[in-house]
Coordinates of N, CA and C in Angstrom, one line a residue:
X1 N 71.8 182.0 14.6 CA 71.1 181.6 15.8 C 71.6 182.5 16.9
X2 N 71.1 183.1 17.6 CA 71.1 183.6 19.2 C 71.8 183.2 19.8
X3 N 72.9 183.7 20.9 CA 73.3 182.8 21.9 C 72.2 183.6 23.2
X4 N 71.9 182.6 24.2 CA 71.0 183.0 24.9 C 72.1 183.0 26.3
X5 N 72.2 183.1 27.3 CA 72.4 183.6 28.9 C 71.0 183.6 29.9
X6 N 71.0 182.3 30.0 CA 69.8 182.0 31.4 C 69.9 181.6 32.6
X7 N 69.6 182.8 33.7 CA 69.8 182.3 35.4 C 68.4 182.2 35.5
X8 N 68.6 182.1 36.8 CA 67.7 181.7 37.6 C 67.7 182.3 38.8
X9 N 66.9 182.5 39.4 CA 67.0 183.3 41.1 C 65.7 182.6 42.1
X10 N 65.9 181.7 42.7 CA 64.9 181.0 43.6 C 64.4 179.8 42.5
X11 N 65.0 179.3 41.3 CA 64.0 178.3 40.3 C 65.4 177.5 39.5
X12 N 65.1 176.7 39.4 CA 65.9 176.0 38.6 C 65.8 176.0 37.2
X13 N 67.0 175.8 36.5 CA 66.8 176.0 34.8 C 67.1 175.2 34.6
X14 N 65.1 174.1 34.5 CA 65.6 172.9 34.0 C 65.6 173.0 32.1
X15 N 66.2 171.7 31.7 CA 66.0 171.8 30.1 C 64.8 172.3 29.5
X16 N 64.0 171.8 29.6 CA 62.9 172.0 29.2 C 62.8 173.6 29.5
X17 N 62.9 174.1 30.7 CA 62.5 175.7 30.7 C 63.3 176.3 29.9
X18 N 64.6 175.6 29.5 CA 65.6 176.5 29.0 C 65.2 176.6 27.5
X19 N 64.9 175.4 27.3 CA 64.5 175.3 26.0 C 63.1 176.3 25.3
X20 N 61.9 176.3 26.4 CA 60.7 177.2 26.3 C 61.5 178.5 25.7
X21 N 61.9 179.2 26.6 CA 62.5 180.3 27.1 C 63.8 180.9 25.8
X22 N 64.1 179.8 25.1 CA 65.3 180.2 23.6 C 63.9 179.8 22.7
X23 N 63.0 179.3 22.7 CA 62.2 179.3 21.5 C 61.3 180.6 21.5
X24 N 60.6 181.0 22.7 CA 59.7 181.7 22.7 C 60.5 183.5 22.8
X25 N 61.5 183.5 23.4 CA 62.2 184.9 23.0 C 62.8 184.6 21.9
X26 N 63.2 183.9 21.5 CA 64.0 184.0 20.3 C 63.0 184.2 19.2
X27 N 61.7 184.6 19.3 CA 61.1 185.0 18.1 C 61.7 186.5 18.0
X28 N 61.7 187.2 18.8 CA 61.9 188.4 18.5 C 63.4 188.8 17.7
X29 N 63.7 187.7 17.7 CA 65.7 187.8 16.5 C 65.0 188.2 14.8
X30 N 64.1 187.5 14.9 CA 63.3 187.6 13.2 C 63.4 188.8 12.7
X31 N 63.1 190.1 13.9 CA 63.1 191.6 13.2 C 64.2 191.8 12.8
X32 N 65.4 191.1 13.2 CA 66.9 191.9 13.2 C 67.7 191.4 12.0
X33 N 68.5 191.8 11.8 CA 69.9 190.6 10.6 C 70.8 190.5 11.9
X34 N 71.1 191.6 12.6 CA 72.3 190.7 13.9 C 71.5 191.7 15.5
X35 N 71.5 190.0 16.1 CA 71.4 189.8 17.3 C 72.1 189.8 18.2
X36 N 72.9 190.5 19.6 CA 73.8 190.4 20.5 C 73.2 189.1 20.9
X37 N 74.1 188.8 22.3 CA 73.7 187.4 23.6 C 72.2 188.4 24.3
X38 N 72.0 187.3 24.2 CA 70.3 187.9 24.5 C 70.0 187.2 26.5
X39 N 70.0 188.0 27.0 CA 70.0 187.5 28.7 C 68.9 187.6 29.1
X40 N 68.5 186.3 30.4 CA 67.2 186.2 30.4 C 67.2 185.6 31.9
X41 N 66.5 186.9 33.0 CA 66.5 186.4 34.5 C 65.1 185.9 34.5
X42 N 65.4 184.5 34.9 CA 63.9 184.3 35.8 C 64.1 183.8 37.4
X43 N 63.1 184.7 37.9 CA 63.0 184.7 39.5 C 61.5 184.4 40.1
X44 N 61.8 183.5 41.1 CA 60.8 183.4 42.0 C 60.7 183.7 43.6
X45 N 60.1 185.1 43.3 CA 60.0 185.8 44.1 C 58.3 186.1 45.0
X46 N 57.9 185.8 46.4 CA 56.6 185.7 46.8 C 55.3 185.3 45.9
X47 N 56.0 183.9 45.6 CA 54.8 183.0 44.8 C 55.0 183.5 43.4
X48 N 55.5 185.4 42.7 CA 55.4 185.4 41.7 C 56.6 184.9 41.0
X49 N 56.9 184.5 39.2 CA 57.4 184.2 38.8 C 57.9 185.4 37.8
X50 N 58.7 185.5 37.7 CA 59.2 187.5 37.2 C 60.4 186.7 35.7
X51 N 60.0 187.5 34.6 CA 61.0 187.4 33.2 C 61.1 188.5 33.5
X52 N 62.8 188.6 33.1 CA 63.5 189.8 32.4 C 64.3 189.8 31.4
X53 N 63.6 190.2 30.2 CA 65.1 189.7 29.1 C 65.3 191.0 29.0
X54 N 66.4 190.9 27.8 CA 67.0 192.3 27.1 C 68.1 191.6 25.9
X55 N 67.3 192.1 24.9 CA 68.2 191.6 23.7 C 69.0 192.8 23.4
X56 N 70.2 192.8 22.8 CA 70.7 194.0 21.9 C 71.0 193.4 20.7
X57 N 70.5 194.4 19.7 CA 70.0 194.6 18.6 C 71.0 195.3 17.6
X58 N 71.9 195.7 18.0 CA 72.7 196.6 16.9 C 72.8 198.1 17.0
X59 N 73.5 198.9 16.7 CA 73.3 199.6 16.7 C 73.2 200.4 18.0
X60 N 73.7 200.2 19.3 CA 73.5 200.4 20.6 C 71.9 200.2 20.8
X61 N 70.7 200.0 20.3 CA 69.7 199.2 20.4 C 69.4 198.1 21.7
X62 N 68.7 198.2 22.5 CA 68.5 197.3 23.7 C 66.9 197.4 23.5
X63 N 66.6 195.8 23.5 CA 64.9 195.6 23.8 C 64.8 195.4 25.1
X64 N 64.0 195.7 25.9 CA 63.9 195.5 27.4 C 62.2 195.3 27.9
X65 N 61.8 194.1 28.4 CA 61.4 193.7 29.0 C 61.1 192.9 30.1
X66 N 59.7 192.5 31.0 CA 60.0 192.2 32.3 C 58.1 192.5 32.5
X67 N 58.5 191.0 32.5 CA 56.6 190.5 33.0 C 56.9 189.6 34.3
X68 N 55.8 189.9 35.6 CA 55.2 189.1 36.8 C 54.1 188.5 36.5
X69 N 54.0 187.0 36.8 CA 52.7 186.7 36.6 C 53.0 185.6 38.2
X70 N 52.0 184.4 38.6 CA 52.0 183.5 39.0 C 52.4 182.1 38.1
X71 N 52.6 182.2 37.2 CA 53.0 181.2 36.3 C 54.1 181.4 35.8
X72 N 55.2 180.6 35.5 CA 56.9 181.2 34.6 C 56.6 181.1 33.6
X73 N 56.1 180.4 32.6 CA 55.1 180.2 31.5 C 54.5 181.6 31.3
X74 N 53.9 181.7 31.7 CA 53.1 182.9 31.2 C 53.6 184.1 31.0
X75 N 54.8 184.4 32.2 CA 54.7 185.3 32.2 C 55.9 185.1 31.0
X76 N 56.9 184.1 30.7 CA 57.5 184.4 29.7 C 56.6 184.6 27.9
X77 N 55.9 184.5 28.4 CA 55.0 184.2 26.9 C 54.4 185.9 26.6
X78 N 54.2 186.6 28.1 CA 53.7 188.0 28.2 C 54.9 188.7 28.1
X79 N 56.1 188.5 28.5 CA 57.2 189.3 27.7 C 57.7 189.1 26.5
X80 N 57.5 188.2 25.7 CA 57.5 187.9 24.1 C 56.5 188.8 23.4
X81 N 55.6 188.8 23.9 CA 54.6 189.8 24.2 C 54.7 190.9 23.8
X82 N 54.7 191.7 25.0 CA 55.4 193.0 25.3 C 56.5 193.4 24.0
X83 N 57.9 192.9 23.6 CA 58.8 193.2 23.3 C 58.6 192.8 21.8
X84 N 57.6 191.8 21.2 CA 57.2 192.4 19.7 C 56.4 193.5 19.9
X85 N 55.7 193.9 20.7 CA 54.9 195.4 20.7 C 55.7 196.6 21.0
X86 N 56.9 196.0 20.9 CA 57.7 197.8 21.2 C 58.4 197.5 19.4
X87 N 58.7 196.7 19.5 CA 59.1 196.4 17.8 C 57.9 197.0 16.8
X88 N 56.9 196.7 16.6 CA 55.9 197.1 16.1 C 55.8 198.8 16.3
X89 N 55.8 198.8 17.6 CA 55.1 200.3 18.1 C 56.3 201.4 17.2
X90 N 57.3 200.6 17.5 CA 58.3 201.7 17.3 C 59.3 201.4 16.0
X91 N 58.7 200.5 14.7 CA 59.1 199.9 13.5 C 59.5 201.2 13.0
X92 N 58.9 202.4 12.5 CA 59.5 203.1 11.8 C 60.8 204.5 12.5
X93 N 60.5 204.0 13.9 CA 61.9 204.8 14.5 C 62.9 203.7 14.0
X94 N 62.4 202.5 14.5 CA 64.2 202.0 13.8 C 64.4 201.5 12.7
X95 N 63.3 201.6 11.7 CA 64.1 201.9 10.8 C 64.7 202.6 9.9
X96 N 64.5 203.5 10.5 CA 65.1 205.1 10.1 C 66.5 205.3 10.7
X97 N 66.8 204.4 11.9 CA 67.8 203.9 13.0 C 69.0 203.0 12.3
X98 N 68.2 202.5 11.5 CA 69.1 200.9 11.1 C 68.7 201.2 9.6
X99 N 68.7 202.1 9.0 CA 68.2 202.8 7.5 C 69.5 201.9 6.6
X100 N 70.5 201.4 6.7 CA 71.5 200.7 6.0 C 71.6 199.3 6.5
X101 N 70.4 199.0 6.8 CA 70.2 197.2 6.8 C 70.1 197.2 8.1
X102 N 69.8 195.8 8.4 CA 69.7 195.6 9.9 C 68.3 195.2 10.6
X103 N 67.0 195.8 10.1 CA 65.9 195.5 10.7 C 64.9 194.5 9.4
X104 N 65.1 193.1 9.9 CA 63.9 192.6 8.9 C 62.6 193.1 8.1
X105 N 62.7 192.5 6.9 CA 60.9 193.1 7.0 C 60.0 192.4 7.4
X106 N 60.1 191.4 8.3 CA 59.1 190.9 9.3 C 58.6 192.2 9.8
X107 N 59.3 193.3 10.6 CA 58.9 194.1 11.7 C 58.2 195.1 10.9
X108 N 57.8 195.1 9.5 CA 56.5 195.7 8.7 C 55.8 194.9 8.3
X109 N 55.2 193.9 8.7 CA 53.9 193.2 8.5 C 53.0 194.3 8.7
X110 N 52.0 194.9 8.4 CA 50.9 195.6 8.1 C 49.3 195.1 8.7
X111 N 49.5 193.7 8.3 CA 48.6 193.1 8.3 C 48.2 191.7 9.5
X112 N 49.1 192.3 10.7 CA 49.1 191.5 11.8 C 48.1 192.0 12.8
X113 N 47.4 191.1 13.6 CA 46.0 191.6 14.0 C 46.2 192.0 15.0
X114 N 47.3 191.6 15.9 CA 47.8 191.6 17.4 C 48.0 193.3 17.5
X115 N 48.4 193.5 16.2 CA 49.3 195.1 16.6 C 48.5 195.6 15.5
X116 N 47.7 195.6 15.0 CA 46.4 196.8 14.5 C 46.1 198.3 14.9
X117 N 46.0 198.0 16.1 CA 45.4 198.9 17.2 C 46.7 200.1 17.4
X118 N 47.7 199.9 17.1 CA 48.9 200.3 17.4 C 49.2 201.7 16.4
X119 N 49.0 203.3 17.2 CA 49.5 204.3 16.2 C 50.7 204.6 16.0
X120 N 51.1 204.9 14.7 CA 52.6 204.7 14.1 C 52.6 205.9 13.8
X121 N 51.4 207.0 13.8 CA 51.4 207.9 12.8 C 52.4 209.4 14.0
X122 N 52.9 209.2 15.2 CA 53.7 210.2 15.7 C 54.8 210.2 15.2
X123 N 55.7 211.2 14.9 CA 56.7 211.2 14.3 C 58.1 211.5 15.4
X124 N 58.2 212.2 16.0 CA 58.6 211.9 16.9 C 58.0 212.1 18.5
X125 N 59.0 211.6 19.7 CA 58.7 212.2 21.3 C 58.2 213.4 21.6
X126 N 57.3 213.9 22.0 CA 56.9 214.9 22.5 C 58.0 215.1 24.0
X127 N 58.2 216.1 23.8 CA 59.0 217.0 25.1 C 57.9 217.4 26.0
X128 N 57.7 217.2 26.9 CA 56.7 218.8 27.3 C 57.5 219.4 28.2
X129 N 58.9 219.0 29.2 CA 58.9 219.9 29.8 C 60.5 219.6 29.8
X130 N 61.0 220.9 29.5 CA 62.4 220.8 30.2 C 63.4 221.9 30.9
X131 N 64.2 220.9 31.7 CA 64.9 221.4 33.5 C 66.3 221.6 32.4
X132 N 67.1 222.4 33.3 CA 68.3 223.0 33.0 C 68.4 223.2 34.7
X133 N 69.9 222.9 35.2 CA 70.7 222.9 36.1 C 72.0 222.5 36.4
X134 N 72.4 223.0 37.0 CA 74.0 223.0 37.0 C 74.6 221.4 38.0
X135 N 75.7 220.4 37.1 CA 75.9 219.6 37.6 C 76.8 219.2 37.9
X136 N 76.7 219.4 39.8 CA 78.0 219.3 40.6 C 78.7 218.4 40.9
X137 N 79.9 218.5 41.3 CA 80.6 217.6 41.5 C 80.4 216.6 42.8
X138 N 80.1 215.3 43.3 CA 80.0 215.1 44.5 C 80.7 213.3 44.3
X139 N 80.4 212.9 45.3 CA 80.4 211.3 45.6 C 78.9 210.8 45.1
X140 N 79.0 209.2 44.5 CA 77.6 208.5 44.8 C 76.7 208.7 45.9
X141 N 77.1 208.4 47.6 CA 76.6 208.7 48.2 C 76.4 210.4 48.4
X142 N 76.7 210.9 48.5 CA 76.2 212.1 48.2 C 74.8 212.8 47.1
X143 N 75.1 212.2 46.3 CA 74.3 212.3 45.0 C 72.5 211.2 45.5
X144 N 72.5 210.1 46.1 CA 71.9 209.2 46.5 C 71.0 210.2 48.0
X145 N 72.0 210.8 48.3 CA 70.9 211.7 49.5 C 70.5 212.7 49.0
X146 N 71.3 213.6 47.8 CA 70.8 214.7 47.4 C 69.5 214.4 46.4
X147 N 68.9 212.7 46.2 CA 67.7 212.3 44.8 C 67.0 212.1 46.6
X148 N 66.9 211.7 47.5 CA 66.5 211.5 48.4 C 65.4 213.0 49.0
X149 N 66.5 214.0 49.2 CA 66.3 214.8 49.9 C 64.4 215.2 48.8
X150 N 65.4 215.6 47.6 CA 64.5 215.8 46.1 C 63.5 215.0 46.0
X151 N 63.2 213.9 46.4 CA 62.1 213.1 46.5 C 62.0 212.8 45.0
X152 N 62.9 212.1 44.3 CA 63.3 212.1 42.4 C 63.8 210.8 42.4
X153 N 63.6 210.2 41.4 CA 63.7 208.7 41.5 C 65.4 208.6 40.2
X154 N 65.7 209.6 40.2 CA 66.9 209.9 39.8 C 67.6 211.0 39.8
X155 N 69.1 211.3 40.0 CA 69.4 212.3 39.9 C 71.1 212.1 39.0
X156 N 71.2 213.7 38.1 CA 72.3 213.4 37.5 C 73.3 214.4 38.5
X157 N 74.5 213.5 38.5 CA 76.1 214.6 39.2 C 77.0 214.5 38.2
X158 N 77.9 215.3 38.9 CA 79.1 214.9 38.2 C 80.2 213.9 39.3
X159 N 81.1 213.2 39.0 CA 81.4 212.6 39.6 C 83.1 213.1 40.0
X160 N 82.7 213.8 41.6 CA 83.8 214.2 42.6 C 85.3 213.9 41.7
X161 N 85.4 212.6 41.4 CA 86.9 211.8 41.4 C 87.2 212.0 39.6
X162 N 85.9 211.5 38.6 CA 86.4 211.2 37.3 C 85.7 212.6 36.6
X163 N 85.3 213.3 37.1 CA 85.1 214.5 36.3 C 83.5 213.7 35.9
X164 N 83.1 213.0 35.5 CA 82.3 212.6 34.6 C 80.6 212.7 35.0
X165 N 79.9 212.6 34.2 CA 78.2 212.5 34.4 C 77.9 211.2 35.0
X166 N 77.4 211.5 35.7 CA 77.1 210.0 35.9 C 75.0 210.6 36.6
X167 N 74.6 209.0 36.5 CA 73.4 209.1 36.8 C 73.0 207.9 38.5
X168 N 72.5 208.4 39.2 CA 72.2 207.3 40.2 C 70.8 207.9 40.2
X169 N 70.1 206.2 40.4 CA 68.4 205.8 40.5 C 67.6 205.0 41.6
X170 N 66.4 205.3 41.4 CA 66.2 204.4 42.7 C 65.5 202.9 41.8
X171 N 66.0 201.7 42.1 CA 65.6 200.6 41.6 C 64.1 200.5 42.1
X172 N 63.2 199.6 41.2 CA 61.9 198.4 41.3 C 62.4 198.3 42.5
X173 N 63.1 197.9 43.8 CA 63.3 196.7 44.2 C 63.6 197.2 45.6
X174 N 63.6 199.0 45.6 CA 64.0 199.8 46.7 C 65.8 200.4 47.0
X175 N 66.1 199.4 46.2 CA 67.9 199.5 46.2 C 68.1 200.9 45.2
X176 N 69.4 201.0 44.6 CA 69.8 202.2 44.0 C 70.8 201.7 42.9
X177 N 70.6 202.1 42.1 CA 71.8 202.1 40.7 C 72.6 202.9 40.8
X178 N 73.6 202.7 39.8 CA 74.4 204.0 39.1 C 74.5 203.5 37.8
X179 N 74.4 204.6 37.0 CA 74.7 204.9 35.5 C 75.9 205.4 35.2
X180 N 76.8 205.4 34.8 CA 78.2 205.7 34.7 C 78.1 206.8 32.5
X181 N 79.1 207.5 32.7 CA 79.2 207.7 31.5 C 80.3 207.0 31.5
X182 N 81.0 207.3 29.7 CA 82.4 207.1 29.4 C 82.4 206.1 28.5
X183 N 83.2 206.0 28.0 CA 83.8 205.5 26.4 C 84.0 204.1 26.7

């Protein structure tokens, strides 16, 4: 069984949600043999009601989704959703990924009507375009004005102090991340 991790942001986690919310994500455990703590934000944010889960899967493996609806219901039911259609979409990347056990054979049903429609036959990502440039050393803030200046919703540096790669982004939400490398 799953261990689940449920906040809340503007909504309360009453039993009963909490309970919806470990039944209805937790279908998506079926494709796996091992499941990490599977975390699950629900926010109510201007009327809408916003899921975000993210299970890990094995294998550094992360399912990630995140549905808005006007209902918390729904929209958890639309990210259950979503995150068997990336399992489906993408069944034969992982298991070519997890080729020594690890992905059920639920996640090759054939014969499921929901995901029919779904082409499996690309073998891999298409590239179309790739940048080469040199990456310098600076501060966060520095790097944050330099994706700014660029009008790029990310930019990679290296980082001034630890030598390292690191990545900063611009969040959904208008705020900014950092991606850090390292062991």
């Amino acid at each position: 069984m799953a261990t689940f991790t449920v906040r809340g942001k503007n909504i309360e986690i009453t039993p009963s949600l909490r309970e919806y919310v470990e039944k209805r994500v937790g279908k998506v455990t079926k494709y796996f043999d091992h499941v990490g703590e599977i975390t699950v934000l629900l926010t109510v944010s201007k009327g809408r009601h916003i899921v975000e889960v993210t299970v890990p899967v094995g294998g550094g493996v992360l399912l990630r989704g995140e549905e808005a609806t006007m209902d918390m219901y729904t929209s958890i039911d639309l990210v259950v959703e979503k995150l068997e259609r990336q399992v489906h979409k993408q069944k034969t990347k992982l298991a070519r990924r997890f080729r020594h056990g690890g992905l059920k054979a639920e996640a090759f049903k054939e014969d499921d009507a929901a995901f029919e429609k779904l082409d499996d036959t690309e073998d891999e990502y298409p590239v179309v375009k790739t940048k080469r440039f040199v990456v310098k050393p600076m501060d966060v803030q520095e790097a944050i004005m330099q994706m700014n200046l660029l009008n790029h919703n990310f930019f990679v540096f290296r980082d001034a102090q630890t030598e390292e790669v690191n990545v900063v982004y611009r969040r959904k939400d208008g705020n900014y991340g950092l991606i850090e490398s390292g062991n």
